[in-house]
PDB file of C-alpha atoms in Angstrom:
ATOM      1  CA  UNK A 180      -9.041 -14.371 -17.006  1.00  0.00           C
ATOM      2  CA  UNK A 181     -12.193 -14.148 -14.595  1.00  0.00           C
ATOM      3  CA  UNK A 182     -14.556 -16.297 -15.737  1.00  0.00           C
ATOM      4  CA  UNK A 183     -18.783 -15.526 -15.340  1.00  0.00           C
ATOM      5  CA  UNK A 184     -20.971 -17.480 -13.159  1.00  0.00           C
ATOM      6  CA  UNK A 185     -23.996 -18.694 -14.925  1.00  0.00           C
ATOM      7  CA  UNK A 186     -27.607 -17.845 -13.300  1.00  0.00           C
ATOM      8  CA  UNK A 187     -28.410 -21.507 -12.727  1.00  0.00           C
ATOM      9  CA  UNK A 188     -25.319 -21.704 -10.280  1.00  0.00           C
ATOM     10  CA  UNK A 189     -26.472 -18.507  -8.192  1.00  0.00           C
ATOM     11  CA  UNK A 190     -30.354 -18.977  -7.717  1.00  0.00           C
ATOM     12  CA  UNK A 191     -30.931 -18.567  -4.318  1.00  0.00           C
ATOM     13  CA  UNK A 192     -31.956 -15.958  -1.857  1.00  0.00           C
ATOM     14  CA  UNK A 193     -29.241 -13.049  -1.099  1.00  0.00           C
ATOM     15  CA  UNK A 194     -29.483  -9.945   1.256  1.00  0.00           C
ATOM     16  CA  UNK A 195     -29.483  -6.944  -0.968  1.00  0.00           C
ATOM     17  CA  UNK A 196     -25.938  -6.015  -0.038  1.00  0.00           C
ATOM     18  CA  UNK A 197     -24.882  -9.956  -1.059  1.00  0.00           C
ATOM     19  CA  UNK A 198     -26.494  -9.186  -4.543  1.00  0.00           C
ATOM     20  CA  UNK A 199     -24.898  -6.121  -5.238  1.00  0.00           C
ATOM     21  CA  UNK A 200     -22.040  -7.383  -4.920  1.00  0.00           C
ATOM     22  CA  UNK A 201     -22.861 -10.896  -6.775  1.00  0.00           C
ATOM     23  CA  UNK A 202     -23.720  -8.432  -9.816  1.00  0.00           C
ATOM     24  CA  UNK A 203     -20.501  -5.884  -9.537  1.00  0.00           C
ATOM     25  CA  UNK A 204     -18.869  -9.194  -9.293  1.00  0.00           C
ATOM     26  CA  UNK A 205     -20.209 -10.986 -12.450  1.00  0.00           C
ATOM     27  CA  UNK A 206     -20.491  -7.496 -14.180  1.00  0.00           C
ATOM     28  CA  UNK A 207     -16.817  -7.086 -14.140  1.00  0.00           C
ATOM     29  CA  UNK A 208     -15.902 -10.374 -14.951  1.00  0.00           C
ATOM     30  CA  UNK A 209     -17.545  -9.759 -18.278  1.00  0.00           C
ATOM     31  CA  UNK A 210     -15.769  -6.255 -19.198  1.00  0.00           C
ATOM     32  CA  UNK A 211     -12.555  -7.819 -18.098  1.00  0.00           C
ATOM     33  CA  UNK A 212     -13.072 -10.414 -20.144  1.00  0.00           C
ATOM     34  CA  UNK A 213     -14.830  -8.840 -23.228  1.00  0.00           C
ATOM     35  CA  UNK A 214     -15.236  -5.071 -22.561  1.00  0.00           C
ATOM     36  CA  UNK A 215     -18.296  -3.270 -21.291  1.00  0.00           C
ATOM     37  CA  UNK A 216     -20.104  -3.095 -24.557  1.00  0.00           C
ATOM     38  CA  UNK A 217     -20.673  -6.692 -23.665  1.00  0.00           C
ATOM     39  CA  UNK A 218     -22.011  -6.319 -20.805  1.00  0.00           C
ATOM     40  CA  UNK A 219     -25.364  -5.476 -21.253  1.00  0.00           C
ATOM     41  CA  UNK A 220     -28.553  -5.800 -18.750  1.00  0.00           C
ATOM     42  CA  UNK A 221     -29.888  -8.868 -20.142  1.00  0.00           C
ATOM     43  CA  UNK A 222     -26.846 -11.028 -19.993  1.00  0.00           C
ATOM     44  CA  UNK A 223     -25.691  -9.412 -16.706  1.00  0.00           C
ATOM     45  CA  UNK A 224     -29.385 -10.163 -15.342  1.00  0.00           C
ATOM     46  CA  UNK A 225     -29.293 -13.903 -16.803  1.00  0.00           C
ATOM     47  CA  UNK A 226     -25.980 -14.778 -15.322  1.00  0.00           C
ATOM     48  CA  UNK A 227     -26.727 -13.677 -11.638  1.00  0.00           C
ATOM     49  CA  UNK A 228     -30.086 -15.279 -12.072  1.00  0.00           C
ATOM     50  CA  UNK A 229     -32.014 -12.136 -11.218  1.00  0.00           C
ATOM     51  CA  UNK A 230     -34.878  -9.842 -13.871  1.00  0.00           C
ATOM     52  CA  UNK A 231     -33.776  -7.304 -15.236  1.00  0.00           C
ATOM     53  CA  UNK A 232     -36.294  -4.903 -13.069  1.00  0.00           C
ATOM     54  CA  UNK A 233     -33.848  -6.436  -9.794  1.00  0.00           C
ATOM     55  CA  UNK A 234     -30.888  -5.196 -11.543  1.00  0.00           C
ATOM     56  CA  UNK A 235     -32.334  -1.699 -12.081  1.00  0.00           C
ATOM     57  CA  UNK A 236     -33.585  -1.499  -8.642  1.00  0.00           C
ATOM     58  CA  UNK A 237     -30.159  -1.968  -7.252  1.00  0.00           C
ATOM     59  CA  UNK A 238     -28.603   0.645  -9.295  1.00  0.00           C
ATOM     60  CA  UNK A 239     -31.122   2.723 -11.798  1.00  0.00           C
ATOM     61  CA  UNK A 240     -29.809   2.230 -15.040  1.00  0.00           C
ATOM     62  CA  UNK A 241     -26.935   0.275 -16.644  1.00  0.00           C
ATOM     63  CA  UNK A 242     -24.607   3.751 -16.440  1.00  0.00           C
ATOM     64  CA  UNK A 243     -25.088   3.707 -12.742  1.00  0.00           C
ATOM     65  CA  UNK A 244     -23.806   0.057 -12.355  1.00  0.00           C
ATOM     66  CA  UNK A 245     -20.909   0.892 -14.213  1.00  0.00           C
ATOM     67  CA  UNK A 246     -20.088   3.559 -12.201  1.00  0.00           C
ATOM     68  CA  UNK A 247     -20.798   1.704  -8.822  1.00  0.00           C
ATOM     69  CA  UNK A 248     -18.193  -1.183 -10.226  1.00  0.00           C
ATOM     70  CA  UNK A 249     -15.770   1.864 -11.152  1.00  0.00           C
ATOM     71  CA  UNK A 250     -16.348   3.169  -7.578  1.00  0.00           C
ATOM     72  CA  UNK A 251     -15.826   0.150  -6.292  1.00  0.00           C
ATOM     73  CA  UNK A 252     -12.377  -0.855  -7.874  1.00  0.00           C
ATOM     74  CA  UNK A 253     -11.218   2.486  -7.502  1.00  0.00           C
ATOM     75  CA  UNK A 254     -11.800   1.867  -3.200  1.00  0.00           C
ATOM     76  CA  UNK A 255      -9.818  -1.572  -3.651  1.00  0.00           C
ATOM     77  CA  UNK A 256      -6.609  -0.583  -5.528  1.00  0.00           C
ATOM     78  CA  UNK A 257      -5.338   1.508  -3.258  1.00  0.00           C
ATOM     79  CA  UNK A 258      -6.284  -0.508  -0.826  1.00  0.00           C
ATOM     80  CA  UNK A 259      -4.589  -3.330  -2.279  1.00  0.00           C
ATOM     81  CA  UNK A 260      -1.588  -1.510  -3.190  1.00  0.00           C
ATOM     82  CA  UNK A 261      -1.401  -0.002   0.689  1.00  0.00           C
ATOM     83  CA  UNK A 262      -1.536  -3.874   1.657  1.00  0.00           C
ATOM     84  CA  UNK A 263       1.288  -5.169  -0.688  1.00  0.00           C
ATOM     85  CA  UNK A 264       3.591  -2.234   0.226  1.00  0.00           C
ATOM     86  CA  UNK A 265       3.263  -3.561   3.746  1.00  0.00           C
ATOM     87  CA  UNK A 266       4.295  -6.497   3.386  1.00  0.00           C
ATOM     88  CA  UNK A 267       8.320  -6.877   4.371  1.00  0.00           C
ATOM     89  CA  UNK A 268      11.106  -5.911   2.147  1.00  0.00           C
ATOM     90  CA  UNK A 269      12.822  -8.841   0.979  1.00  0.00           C
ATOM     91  CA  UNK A 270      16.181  -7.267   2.116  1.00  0.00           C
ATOM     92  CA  UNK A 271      17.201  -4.506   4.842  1.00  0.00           C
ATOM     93  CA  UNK A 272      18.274  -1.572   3.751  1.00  0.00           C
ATOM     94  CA  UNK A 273      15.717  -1.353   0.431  1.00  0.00           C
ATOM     95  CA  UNK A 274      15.117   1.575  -1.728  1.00  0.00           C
ATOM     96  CA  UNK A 275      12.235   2.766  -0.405  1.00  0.00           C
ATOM     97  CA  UNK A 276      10.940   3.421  -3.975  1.00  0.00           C
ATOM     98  CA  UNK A 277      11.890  -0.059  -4.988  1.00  0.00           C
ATOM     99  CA  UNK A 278       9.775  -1.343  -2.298  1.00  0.00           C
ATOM    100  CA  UNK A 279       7.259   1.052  -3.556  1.00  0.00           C
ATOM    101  CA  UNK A 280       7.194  -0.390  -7.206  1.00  0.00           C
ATOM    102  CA  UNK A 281       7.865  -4.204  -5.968  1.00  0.00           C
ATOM    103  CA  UNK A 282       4.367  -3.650  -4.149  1.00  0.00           C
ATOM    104  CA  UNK A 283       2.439  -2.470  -7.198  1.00  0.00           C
ATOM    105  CA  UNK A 284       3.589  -5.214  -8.740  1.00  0.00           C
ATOM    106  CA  UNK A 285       2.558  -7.802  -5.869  1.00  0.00           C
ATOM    107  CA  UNK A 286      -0.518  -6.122  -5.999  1.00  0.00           C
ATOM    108  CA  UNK A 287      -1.348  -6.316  -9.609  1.00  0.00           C
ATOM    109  CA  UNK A 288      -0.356 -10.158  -9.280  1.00  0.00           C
ATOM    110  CA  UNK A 289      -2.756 -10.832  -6.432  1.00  0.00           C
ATOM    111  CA  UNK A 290      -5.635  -8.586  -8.273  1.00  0.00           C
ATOM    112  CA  UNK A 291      -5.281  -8.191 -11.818  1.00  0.00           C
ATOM    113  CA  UNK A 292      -8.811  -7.957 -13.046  1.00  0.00           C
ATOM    114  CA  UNK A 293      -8.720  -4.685 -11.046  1.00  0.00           C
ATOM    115  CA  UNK A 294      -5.294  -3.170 -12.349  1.00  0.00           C
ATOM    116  CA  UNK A 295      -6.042  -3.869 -15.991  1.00  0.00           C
ATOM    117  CA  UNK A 296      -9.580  -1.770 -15.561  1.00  0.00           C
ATOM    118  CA  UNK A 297      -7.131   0.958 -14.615  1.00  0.00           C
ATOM    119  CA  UNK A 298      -4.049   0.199 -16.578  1.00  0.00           C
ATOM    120  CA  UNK A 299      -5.865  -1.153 -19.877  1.00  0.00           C
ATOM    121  CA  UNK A 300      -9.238   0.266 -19.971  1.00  0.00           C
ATOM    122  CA  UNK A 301     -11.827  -1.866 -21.600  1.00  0.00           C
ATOM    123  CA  UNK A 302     -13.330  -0.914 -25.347  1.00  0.00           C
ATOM    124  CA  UNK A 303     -16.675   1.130 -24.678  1.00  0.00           C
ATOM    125  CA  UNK A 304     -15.396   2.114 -20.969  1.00  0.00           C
ATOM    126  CA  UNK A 305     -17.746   5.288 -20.021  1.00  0.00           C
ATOM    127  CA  UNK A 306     -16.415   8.967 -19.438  1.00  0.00           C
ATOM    128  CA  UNK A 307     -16.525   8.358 -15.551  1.00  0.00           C
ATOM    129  CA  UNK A 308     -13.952   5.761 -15.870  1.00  0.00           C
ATOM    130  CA  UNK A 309     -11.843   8.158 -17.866  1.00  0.00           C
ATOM    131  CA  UNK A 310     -12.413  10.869 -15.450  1.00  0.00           C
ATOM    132  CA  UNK A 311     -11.759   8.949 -12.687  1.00  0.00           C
ATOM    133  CA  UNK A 312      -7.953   7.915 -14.427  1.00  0.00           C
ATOM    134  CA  UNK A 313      -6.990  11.361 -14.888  1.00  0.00           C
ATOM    135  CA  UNK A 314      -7.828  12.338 -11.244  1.00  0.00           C
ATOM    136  CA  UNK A 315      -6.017   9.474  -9.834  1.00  0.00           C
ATOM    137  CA  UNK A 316      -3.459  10.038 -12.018  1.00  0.00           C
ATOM    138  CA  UNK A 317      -2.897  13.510 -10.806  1.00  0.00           C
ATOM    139  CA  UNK A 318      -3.333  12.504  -7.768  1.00  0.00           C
ATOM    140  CA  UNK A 319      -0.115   9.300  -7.992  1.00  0.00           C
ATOM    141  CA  UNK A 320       2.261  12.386  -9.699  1.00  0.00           C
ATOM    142  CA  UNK A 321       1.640  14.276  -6.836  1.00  0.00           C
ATOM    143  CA  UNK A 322       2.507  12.369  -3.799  1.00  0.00           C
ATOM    144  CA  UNK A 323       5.271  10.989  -6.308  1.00  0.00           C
ATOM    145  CA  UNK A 324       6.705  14.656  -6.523  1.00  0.00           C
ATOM    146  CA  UNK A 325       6.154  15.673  -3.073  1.00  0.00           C
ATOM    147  CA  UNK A 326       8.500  11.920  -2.181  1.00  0.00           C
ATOM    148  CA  UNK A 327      10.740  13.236  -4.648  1.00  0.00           C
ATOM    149  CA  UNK A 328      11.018  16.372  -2.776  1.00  0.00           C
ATOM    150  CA  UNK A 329      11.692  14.856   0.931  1.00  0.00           C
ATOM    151  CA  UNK A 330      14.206  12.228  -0.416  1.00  0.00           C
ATOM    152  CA  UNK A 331      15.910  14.318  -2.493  1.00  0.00           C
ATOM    153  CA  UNK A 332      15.590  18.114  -1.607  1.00  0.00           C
ATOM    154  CA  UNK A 333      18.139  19.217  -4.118  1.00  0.00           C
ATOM    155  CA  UNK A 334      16.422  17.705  -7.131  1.00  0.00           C
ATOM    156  CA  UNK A 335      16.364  20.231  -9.787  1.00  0.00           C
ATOM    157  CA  UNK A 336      13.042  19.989 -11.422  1.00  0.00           C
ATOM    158  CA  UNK A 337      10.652  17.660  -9.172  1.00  0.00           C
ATOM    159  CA  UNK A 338       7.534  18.209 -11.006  1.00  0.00           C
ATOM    160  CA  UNK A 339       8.714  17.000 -14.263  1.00  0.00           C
ATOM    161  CA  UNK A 340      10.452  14.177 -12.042  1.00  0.00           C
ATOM    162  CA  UNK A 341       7.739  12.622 -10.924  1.00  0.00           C
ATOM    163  CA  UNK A 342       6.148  12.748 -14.569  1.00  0.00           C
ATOM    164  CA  UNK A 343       8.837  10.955 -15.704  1.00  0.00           C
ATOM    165  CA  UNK A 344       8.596   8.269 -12.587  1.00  0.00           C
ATOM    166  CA  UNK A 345       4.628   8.043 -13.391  1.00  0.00           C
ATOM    167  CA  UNK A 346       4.911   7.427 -16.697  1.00  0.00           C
ATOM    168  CA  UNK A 347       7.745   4.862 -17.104  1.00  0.00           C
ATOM    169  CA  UNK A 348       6.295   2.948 -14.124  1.00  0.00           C
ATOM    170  CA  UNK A 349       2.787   2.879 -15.604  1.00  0.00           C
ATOM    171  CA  UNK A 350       4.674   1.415 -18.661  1.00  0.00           C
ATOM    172  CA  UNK A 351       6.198  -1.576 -16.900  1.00  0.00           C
ATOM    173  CA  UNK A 352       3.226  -2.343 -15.068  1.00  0.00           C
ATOM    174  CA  UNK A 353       1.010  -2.785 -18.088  1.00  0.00           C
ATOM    175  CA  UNK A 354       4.039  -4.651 -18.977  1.00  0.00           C
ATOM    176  CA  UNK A 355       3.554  -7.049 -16.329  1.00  0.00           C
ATOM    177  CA  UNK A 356      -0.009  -7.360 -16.845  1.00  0.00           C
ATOM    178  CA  UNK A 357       0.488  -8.035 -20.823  1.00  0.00           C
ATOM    179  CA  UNK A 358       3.207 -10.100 -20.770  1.00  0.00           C
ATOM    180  CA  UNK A 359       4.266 -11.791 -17.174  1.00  0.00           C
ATOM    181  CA  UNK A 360       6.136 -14.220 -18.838  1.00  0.00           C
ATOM    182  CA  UNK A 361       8.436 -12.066 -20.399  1.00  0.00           C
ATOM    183  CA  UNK A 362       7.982  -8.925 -17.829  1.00  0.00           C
ATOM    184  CA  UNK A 363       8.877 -10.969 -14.795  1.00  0.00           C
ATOM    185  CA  UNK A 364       9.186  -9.545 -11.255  1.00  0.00           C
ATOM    186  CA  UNK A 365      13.260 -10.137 -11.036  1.00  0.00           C
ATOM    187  CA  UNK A 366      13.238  -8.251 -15.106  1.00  0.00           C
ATOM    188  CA  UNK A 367      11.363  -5.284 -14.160  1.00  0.00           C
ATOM    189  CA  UNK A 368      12.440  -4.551 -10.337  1.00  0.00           C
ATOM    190  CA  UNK A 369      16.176  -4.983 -12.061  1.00  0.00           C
ATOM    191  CA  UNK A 370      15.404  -2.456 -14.616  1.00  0.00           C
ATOM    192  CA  UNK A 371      13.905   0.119 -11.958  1.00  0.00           C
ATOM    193  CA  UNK A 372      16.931  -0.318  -9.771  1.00  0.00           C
ATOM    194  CA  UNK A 373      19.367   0.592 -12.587  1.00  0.00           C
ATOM    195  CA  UNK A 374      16.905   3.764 -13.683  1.00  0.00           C
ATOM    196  CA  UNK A 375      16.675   4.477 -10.167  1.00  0.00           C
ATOM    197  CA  UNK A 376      20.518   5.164 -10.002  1.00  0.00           C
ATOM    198  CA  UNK A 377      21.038   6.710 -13.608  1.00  0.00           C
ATOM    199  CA  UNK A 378      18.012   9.340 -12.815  1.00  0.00           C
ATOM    200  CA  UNK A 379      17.839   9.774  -8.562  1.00  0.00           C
ATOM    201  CA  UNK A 380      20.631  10.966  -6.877  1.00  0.00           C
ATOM    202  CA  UNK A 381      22.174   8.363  -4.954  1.00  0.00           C
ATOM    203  CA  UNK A 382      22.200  10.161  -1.506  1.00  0.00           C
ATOM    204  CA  UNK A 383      18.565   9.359  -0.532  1.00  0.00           C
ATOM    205  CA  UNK A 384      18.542  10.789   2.637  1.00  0.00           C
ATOM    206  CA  UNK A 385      15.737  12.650   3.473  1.00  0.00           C
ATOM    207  CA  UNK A 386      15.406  16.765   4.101  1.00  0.00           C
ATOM    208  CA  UNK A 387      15.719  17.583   8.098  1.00  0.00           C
TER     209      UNK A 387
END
């Protein structure tokens, strides 16, 4: 768990851009740790060693940081995920949605405070967070379905597919962010294999 930088460690003179980030950066270290009810301006202000007036000036009102650290995380994940997908299969010939699925997961390893905003959304979250979800949400079954519809062109019903792709992998990554210990890498990547062969068709090859 992140832990929060007290004010008497950060005293000292930052460009605004430094501090906005110094105070996304403490601000979400607090709502991963506790939720954003506790996050509020004074102990925000206190533990980046700024007044409460500096913290307004950088982003009008307590709602508008939240939504600039929503903003912000929202611009990393897929960033993140985009960067552990790269990264080379550990095999030739891998599923490419294995590969897919073994990325989220390197990604939520390497980042977690960002996946569980996403994955486990903190008590007292506000609606843009919510809105945000259901967007990107929307937005995940869609390029899953339109995948679903290259690799396998004779797939009966690929919207309700790539519902079922969402939500079970959505369910093993909160997995792995709950429980790594007993949701290991090897566990879960097995487990997707075997659905991926009792669900997919096993001729992946792709529509001409």
């Amino acid at each position: 768990m992140s832990t929060v930088t007290t004010g008497a460690s950060v005293r000292r003179r930052m460009s605004a851009e430094s501090r906005r980030e110094q105070i996304l950066d403490i601000t979400h270290a607090i709502v991963d740790a506790e939720g954003f009810h506790a996050a509020t301006p004074n102990r925000i202000a206190e533990a980046a060693g700024v007044t409460r007036p500096v913290l307004y000036q950088q982003f009008g009102d307590l709602a508008g940081l939240f939504v600039a650290l929503i903003d912000r995380e929202s611009e990393r994940a897929p960033a993140q995920l985009a960067e552990a997908i790269a990264q080379p299969a550990e095999s030739a010939g891998s599923d490419p949605f294995i590969d897919v699925f073994a990325g989220a997961l390197r990604a939520i390893d390497a980042h977690p405070a960002t996946w569980r905003l996403f994955l486990f959304p903190p008590e007292g979250a506000p609606p843009e967070l919510h809105h945000r979800l259901a967007r990107y949400q929307e937005e995940v079954r869609g390029f899953l379905e339109r995948e679903l519809v290259r690799a396998f062109p004779k797939l009966p019903d690929p919207e309700y597919t790539a519902r079922i792709v969402h939500a079970s992998g959505r369910e093993l990554l909160q997995c792995r962010l709950a429980d790594p210990g007993e949701a290991t890498v090897e566990r879960l990547i097995s487990l997707v294999r075997y659905l991926r062969t009792g669900v997919l068709p096993a001729d992946s090859k792709r529509a001409e």
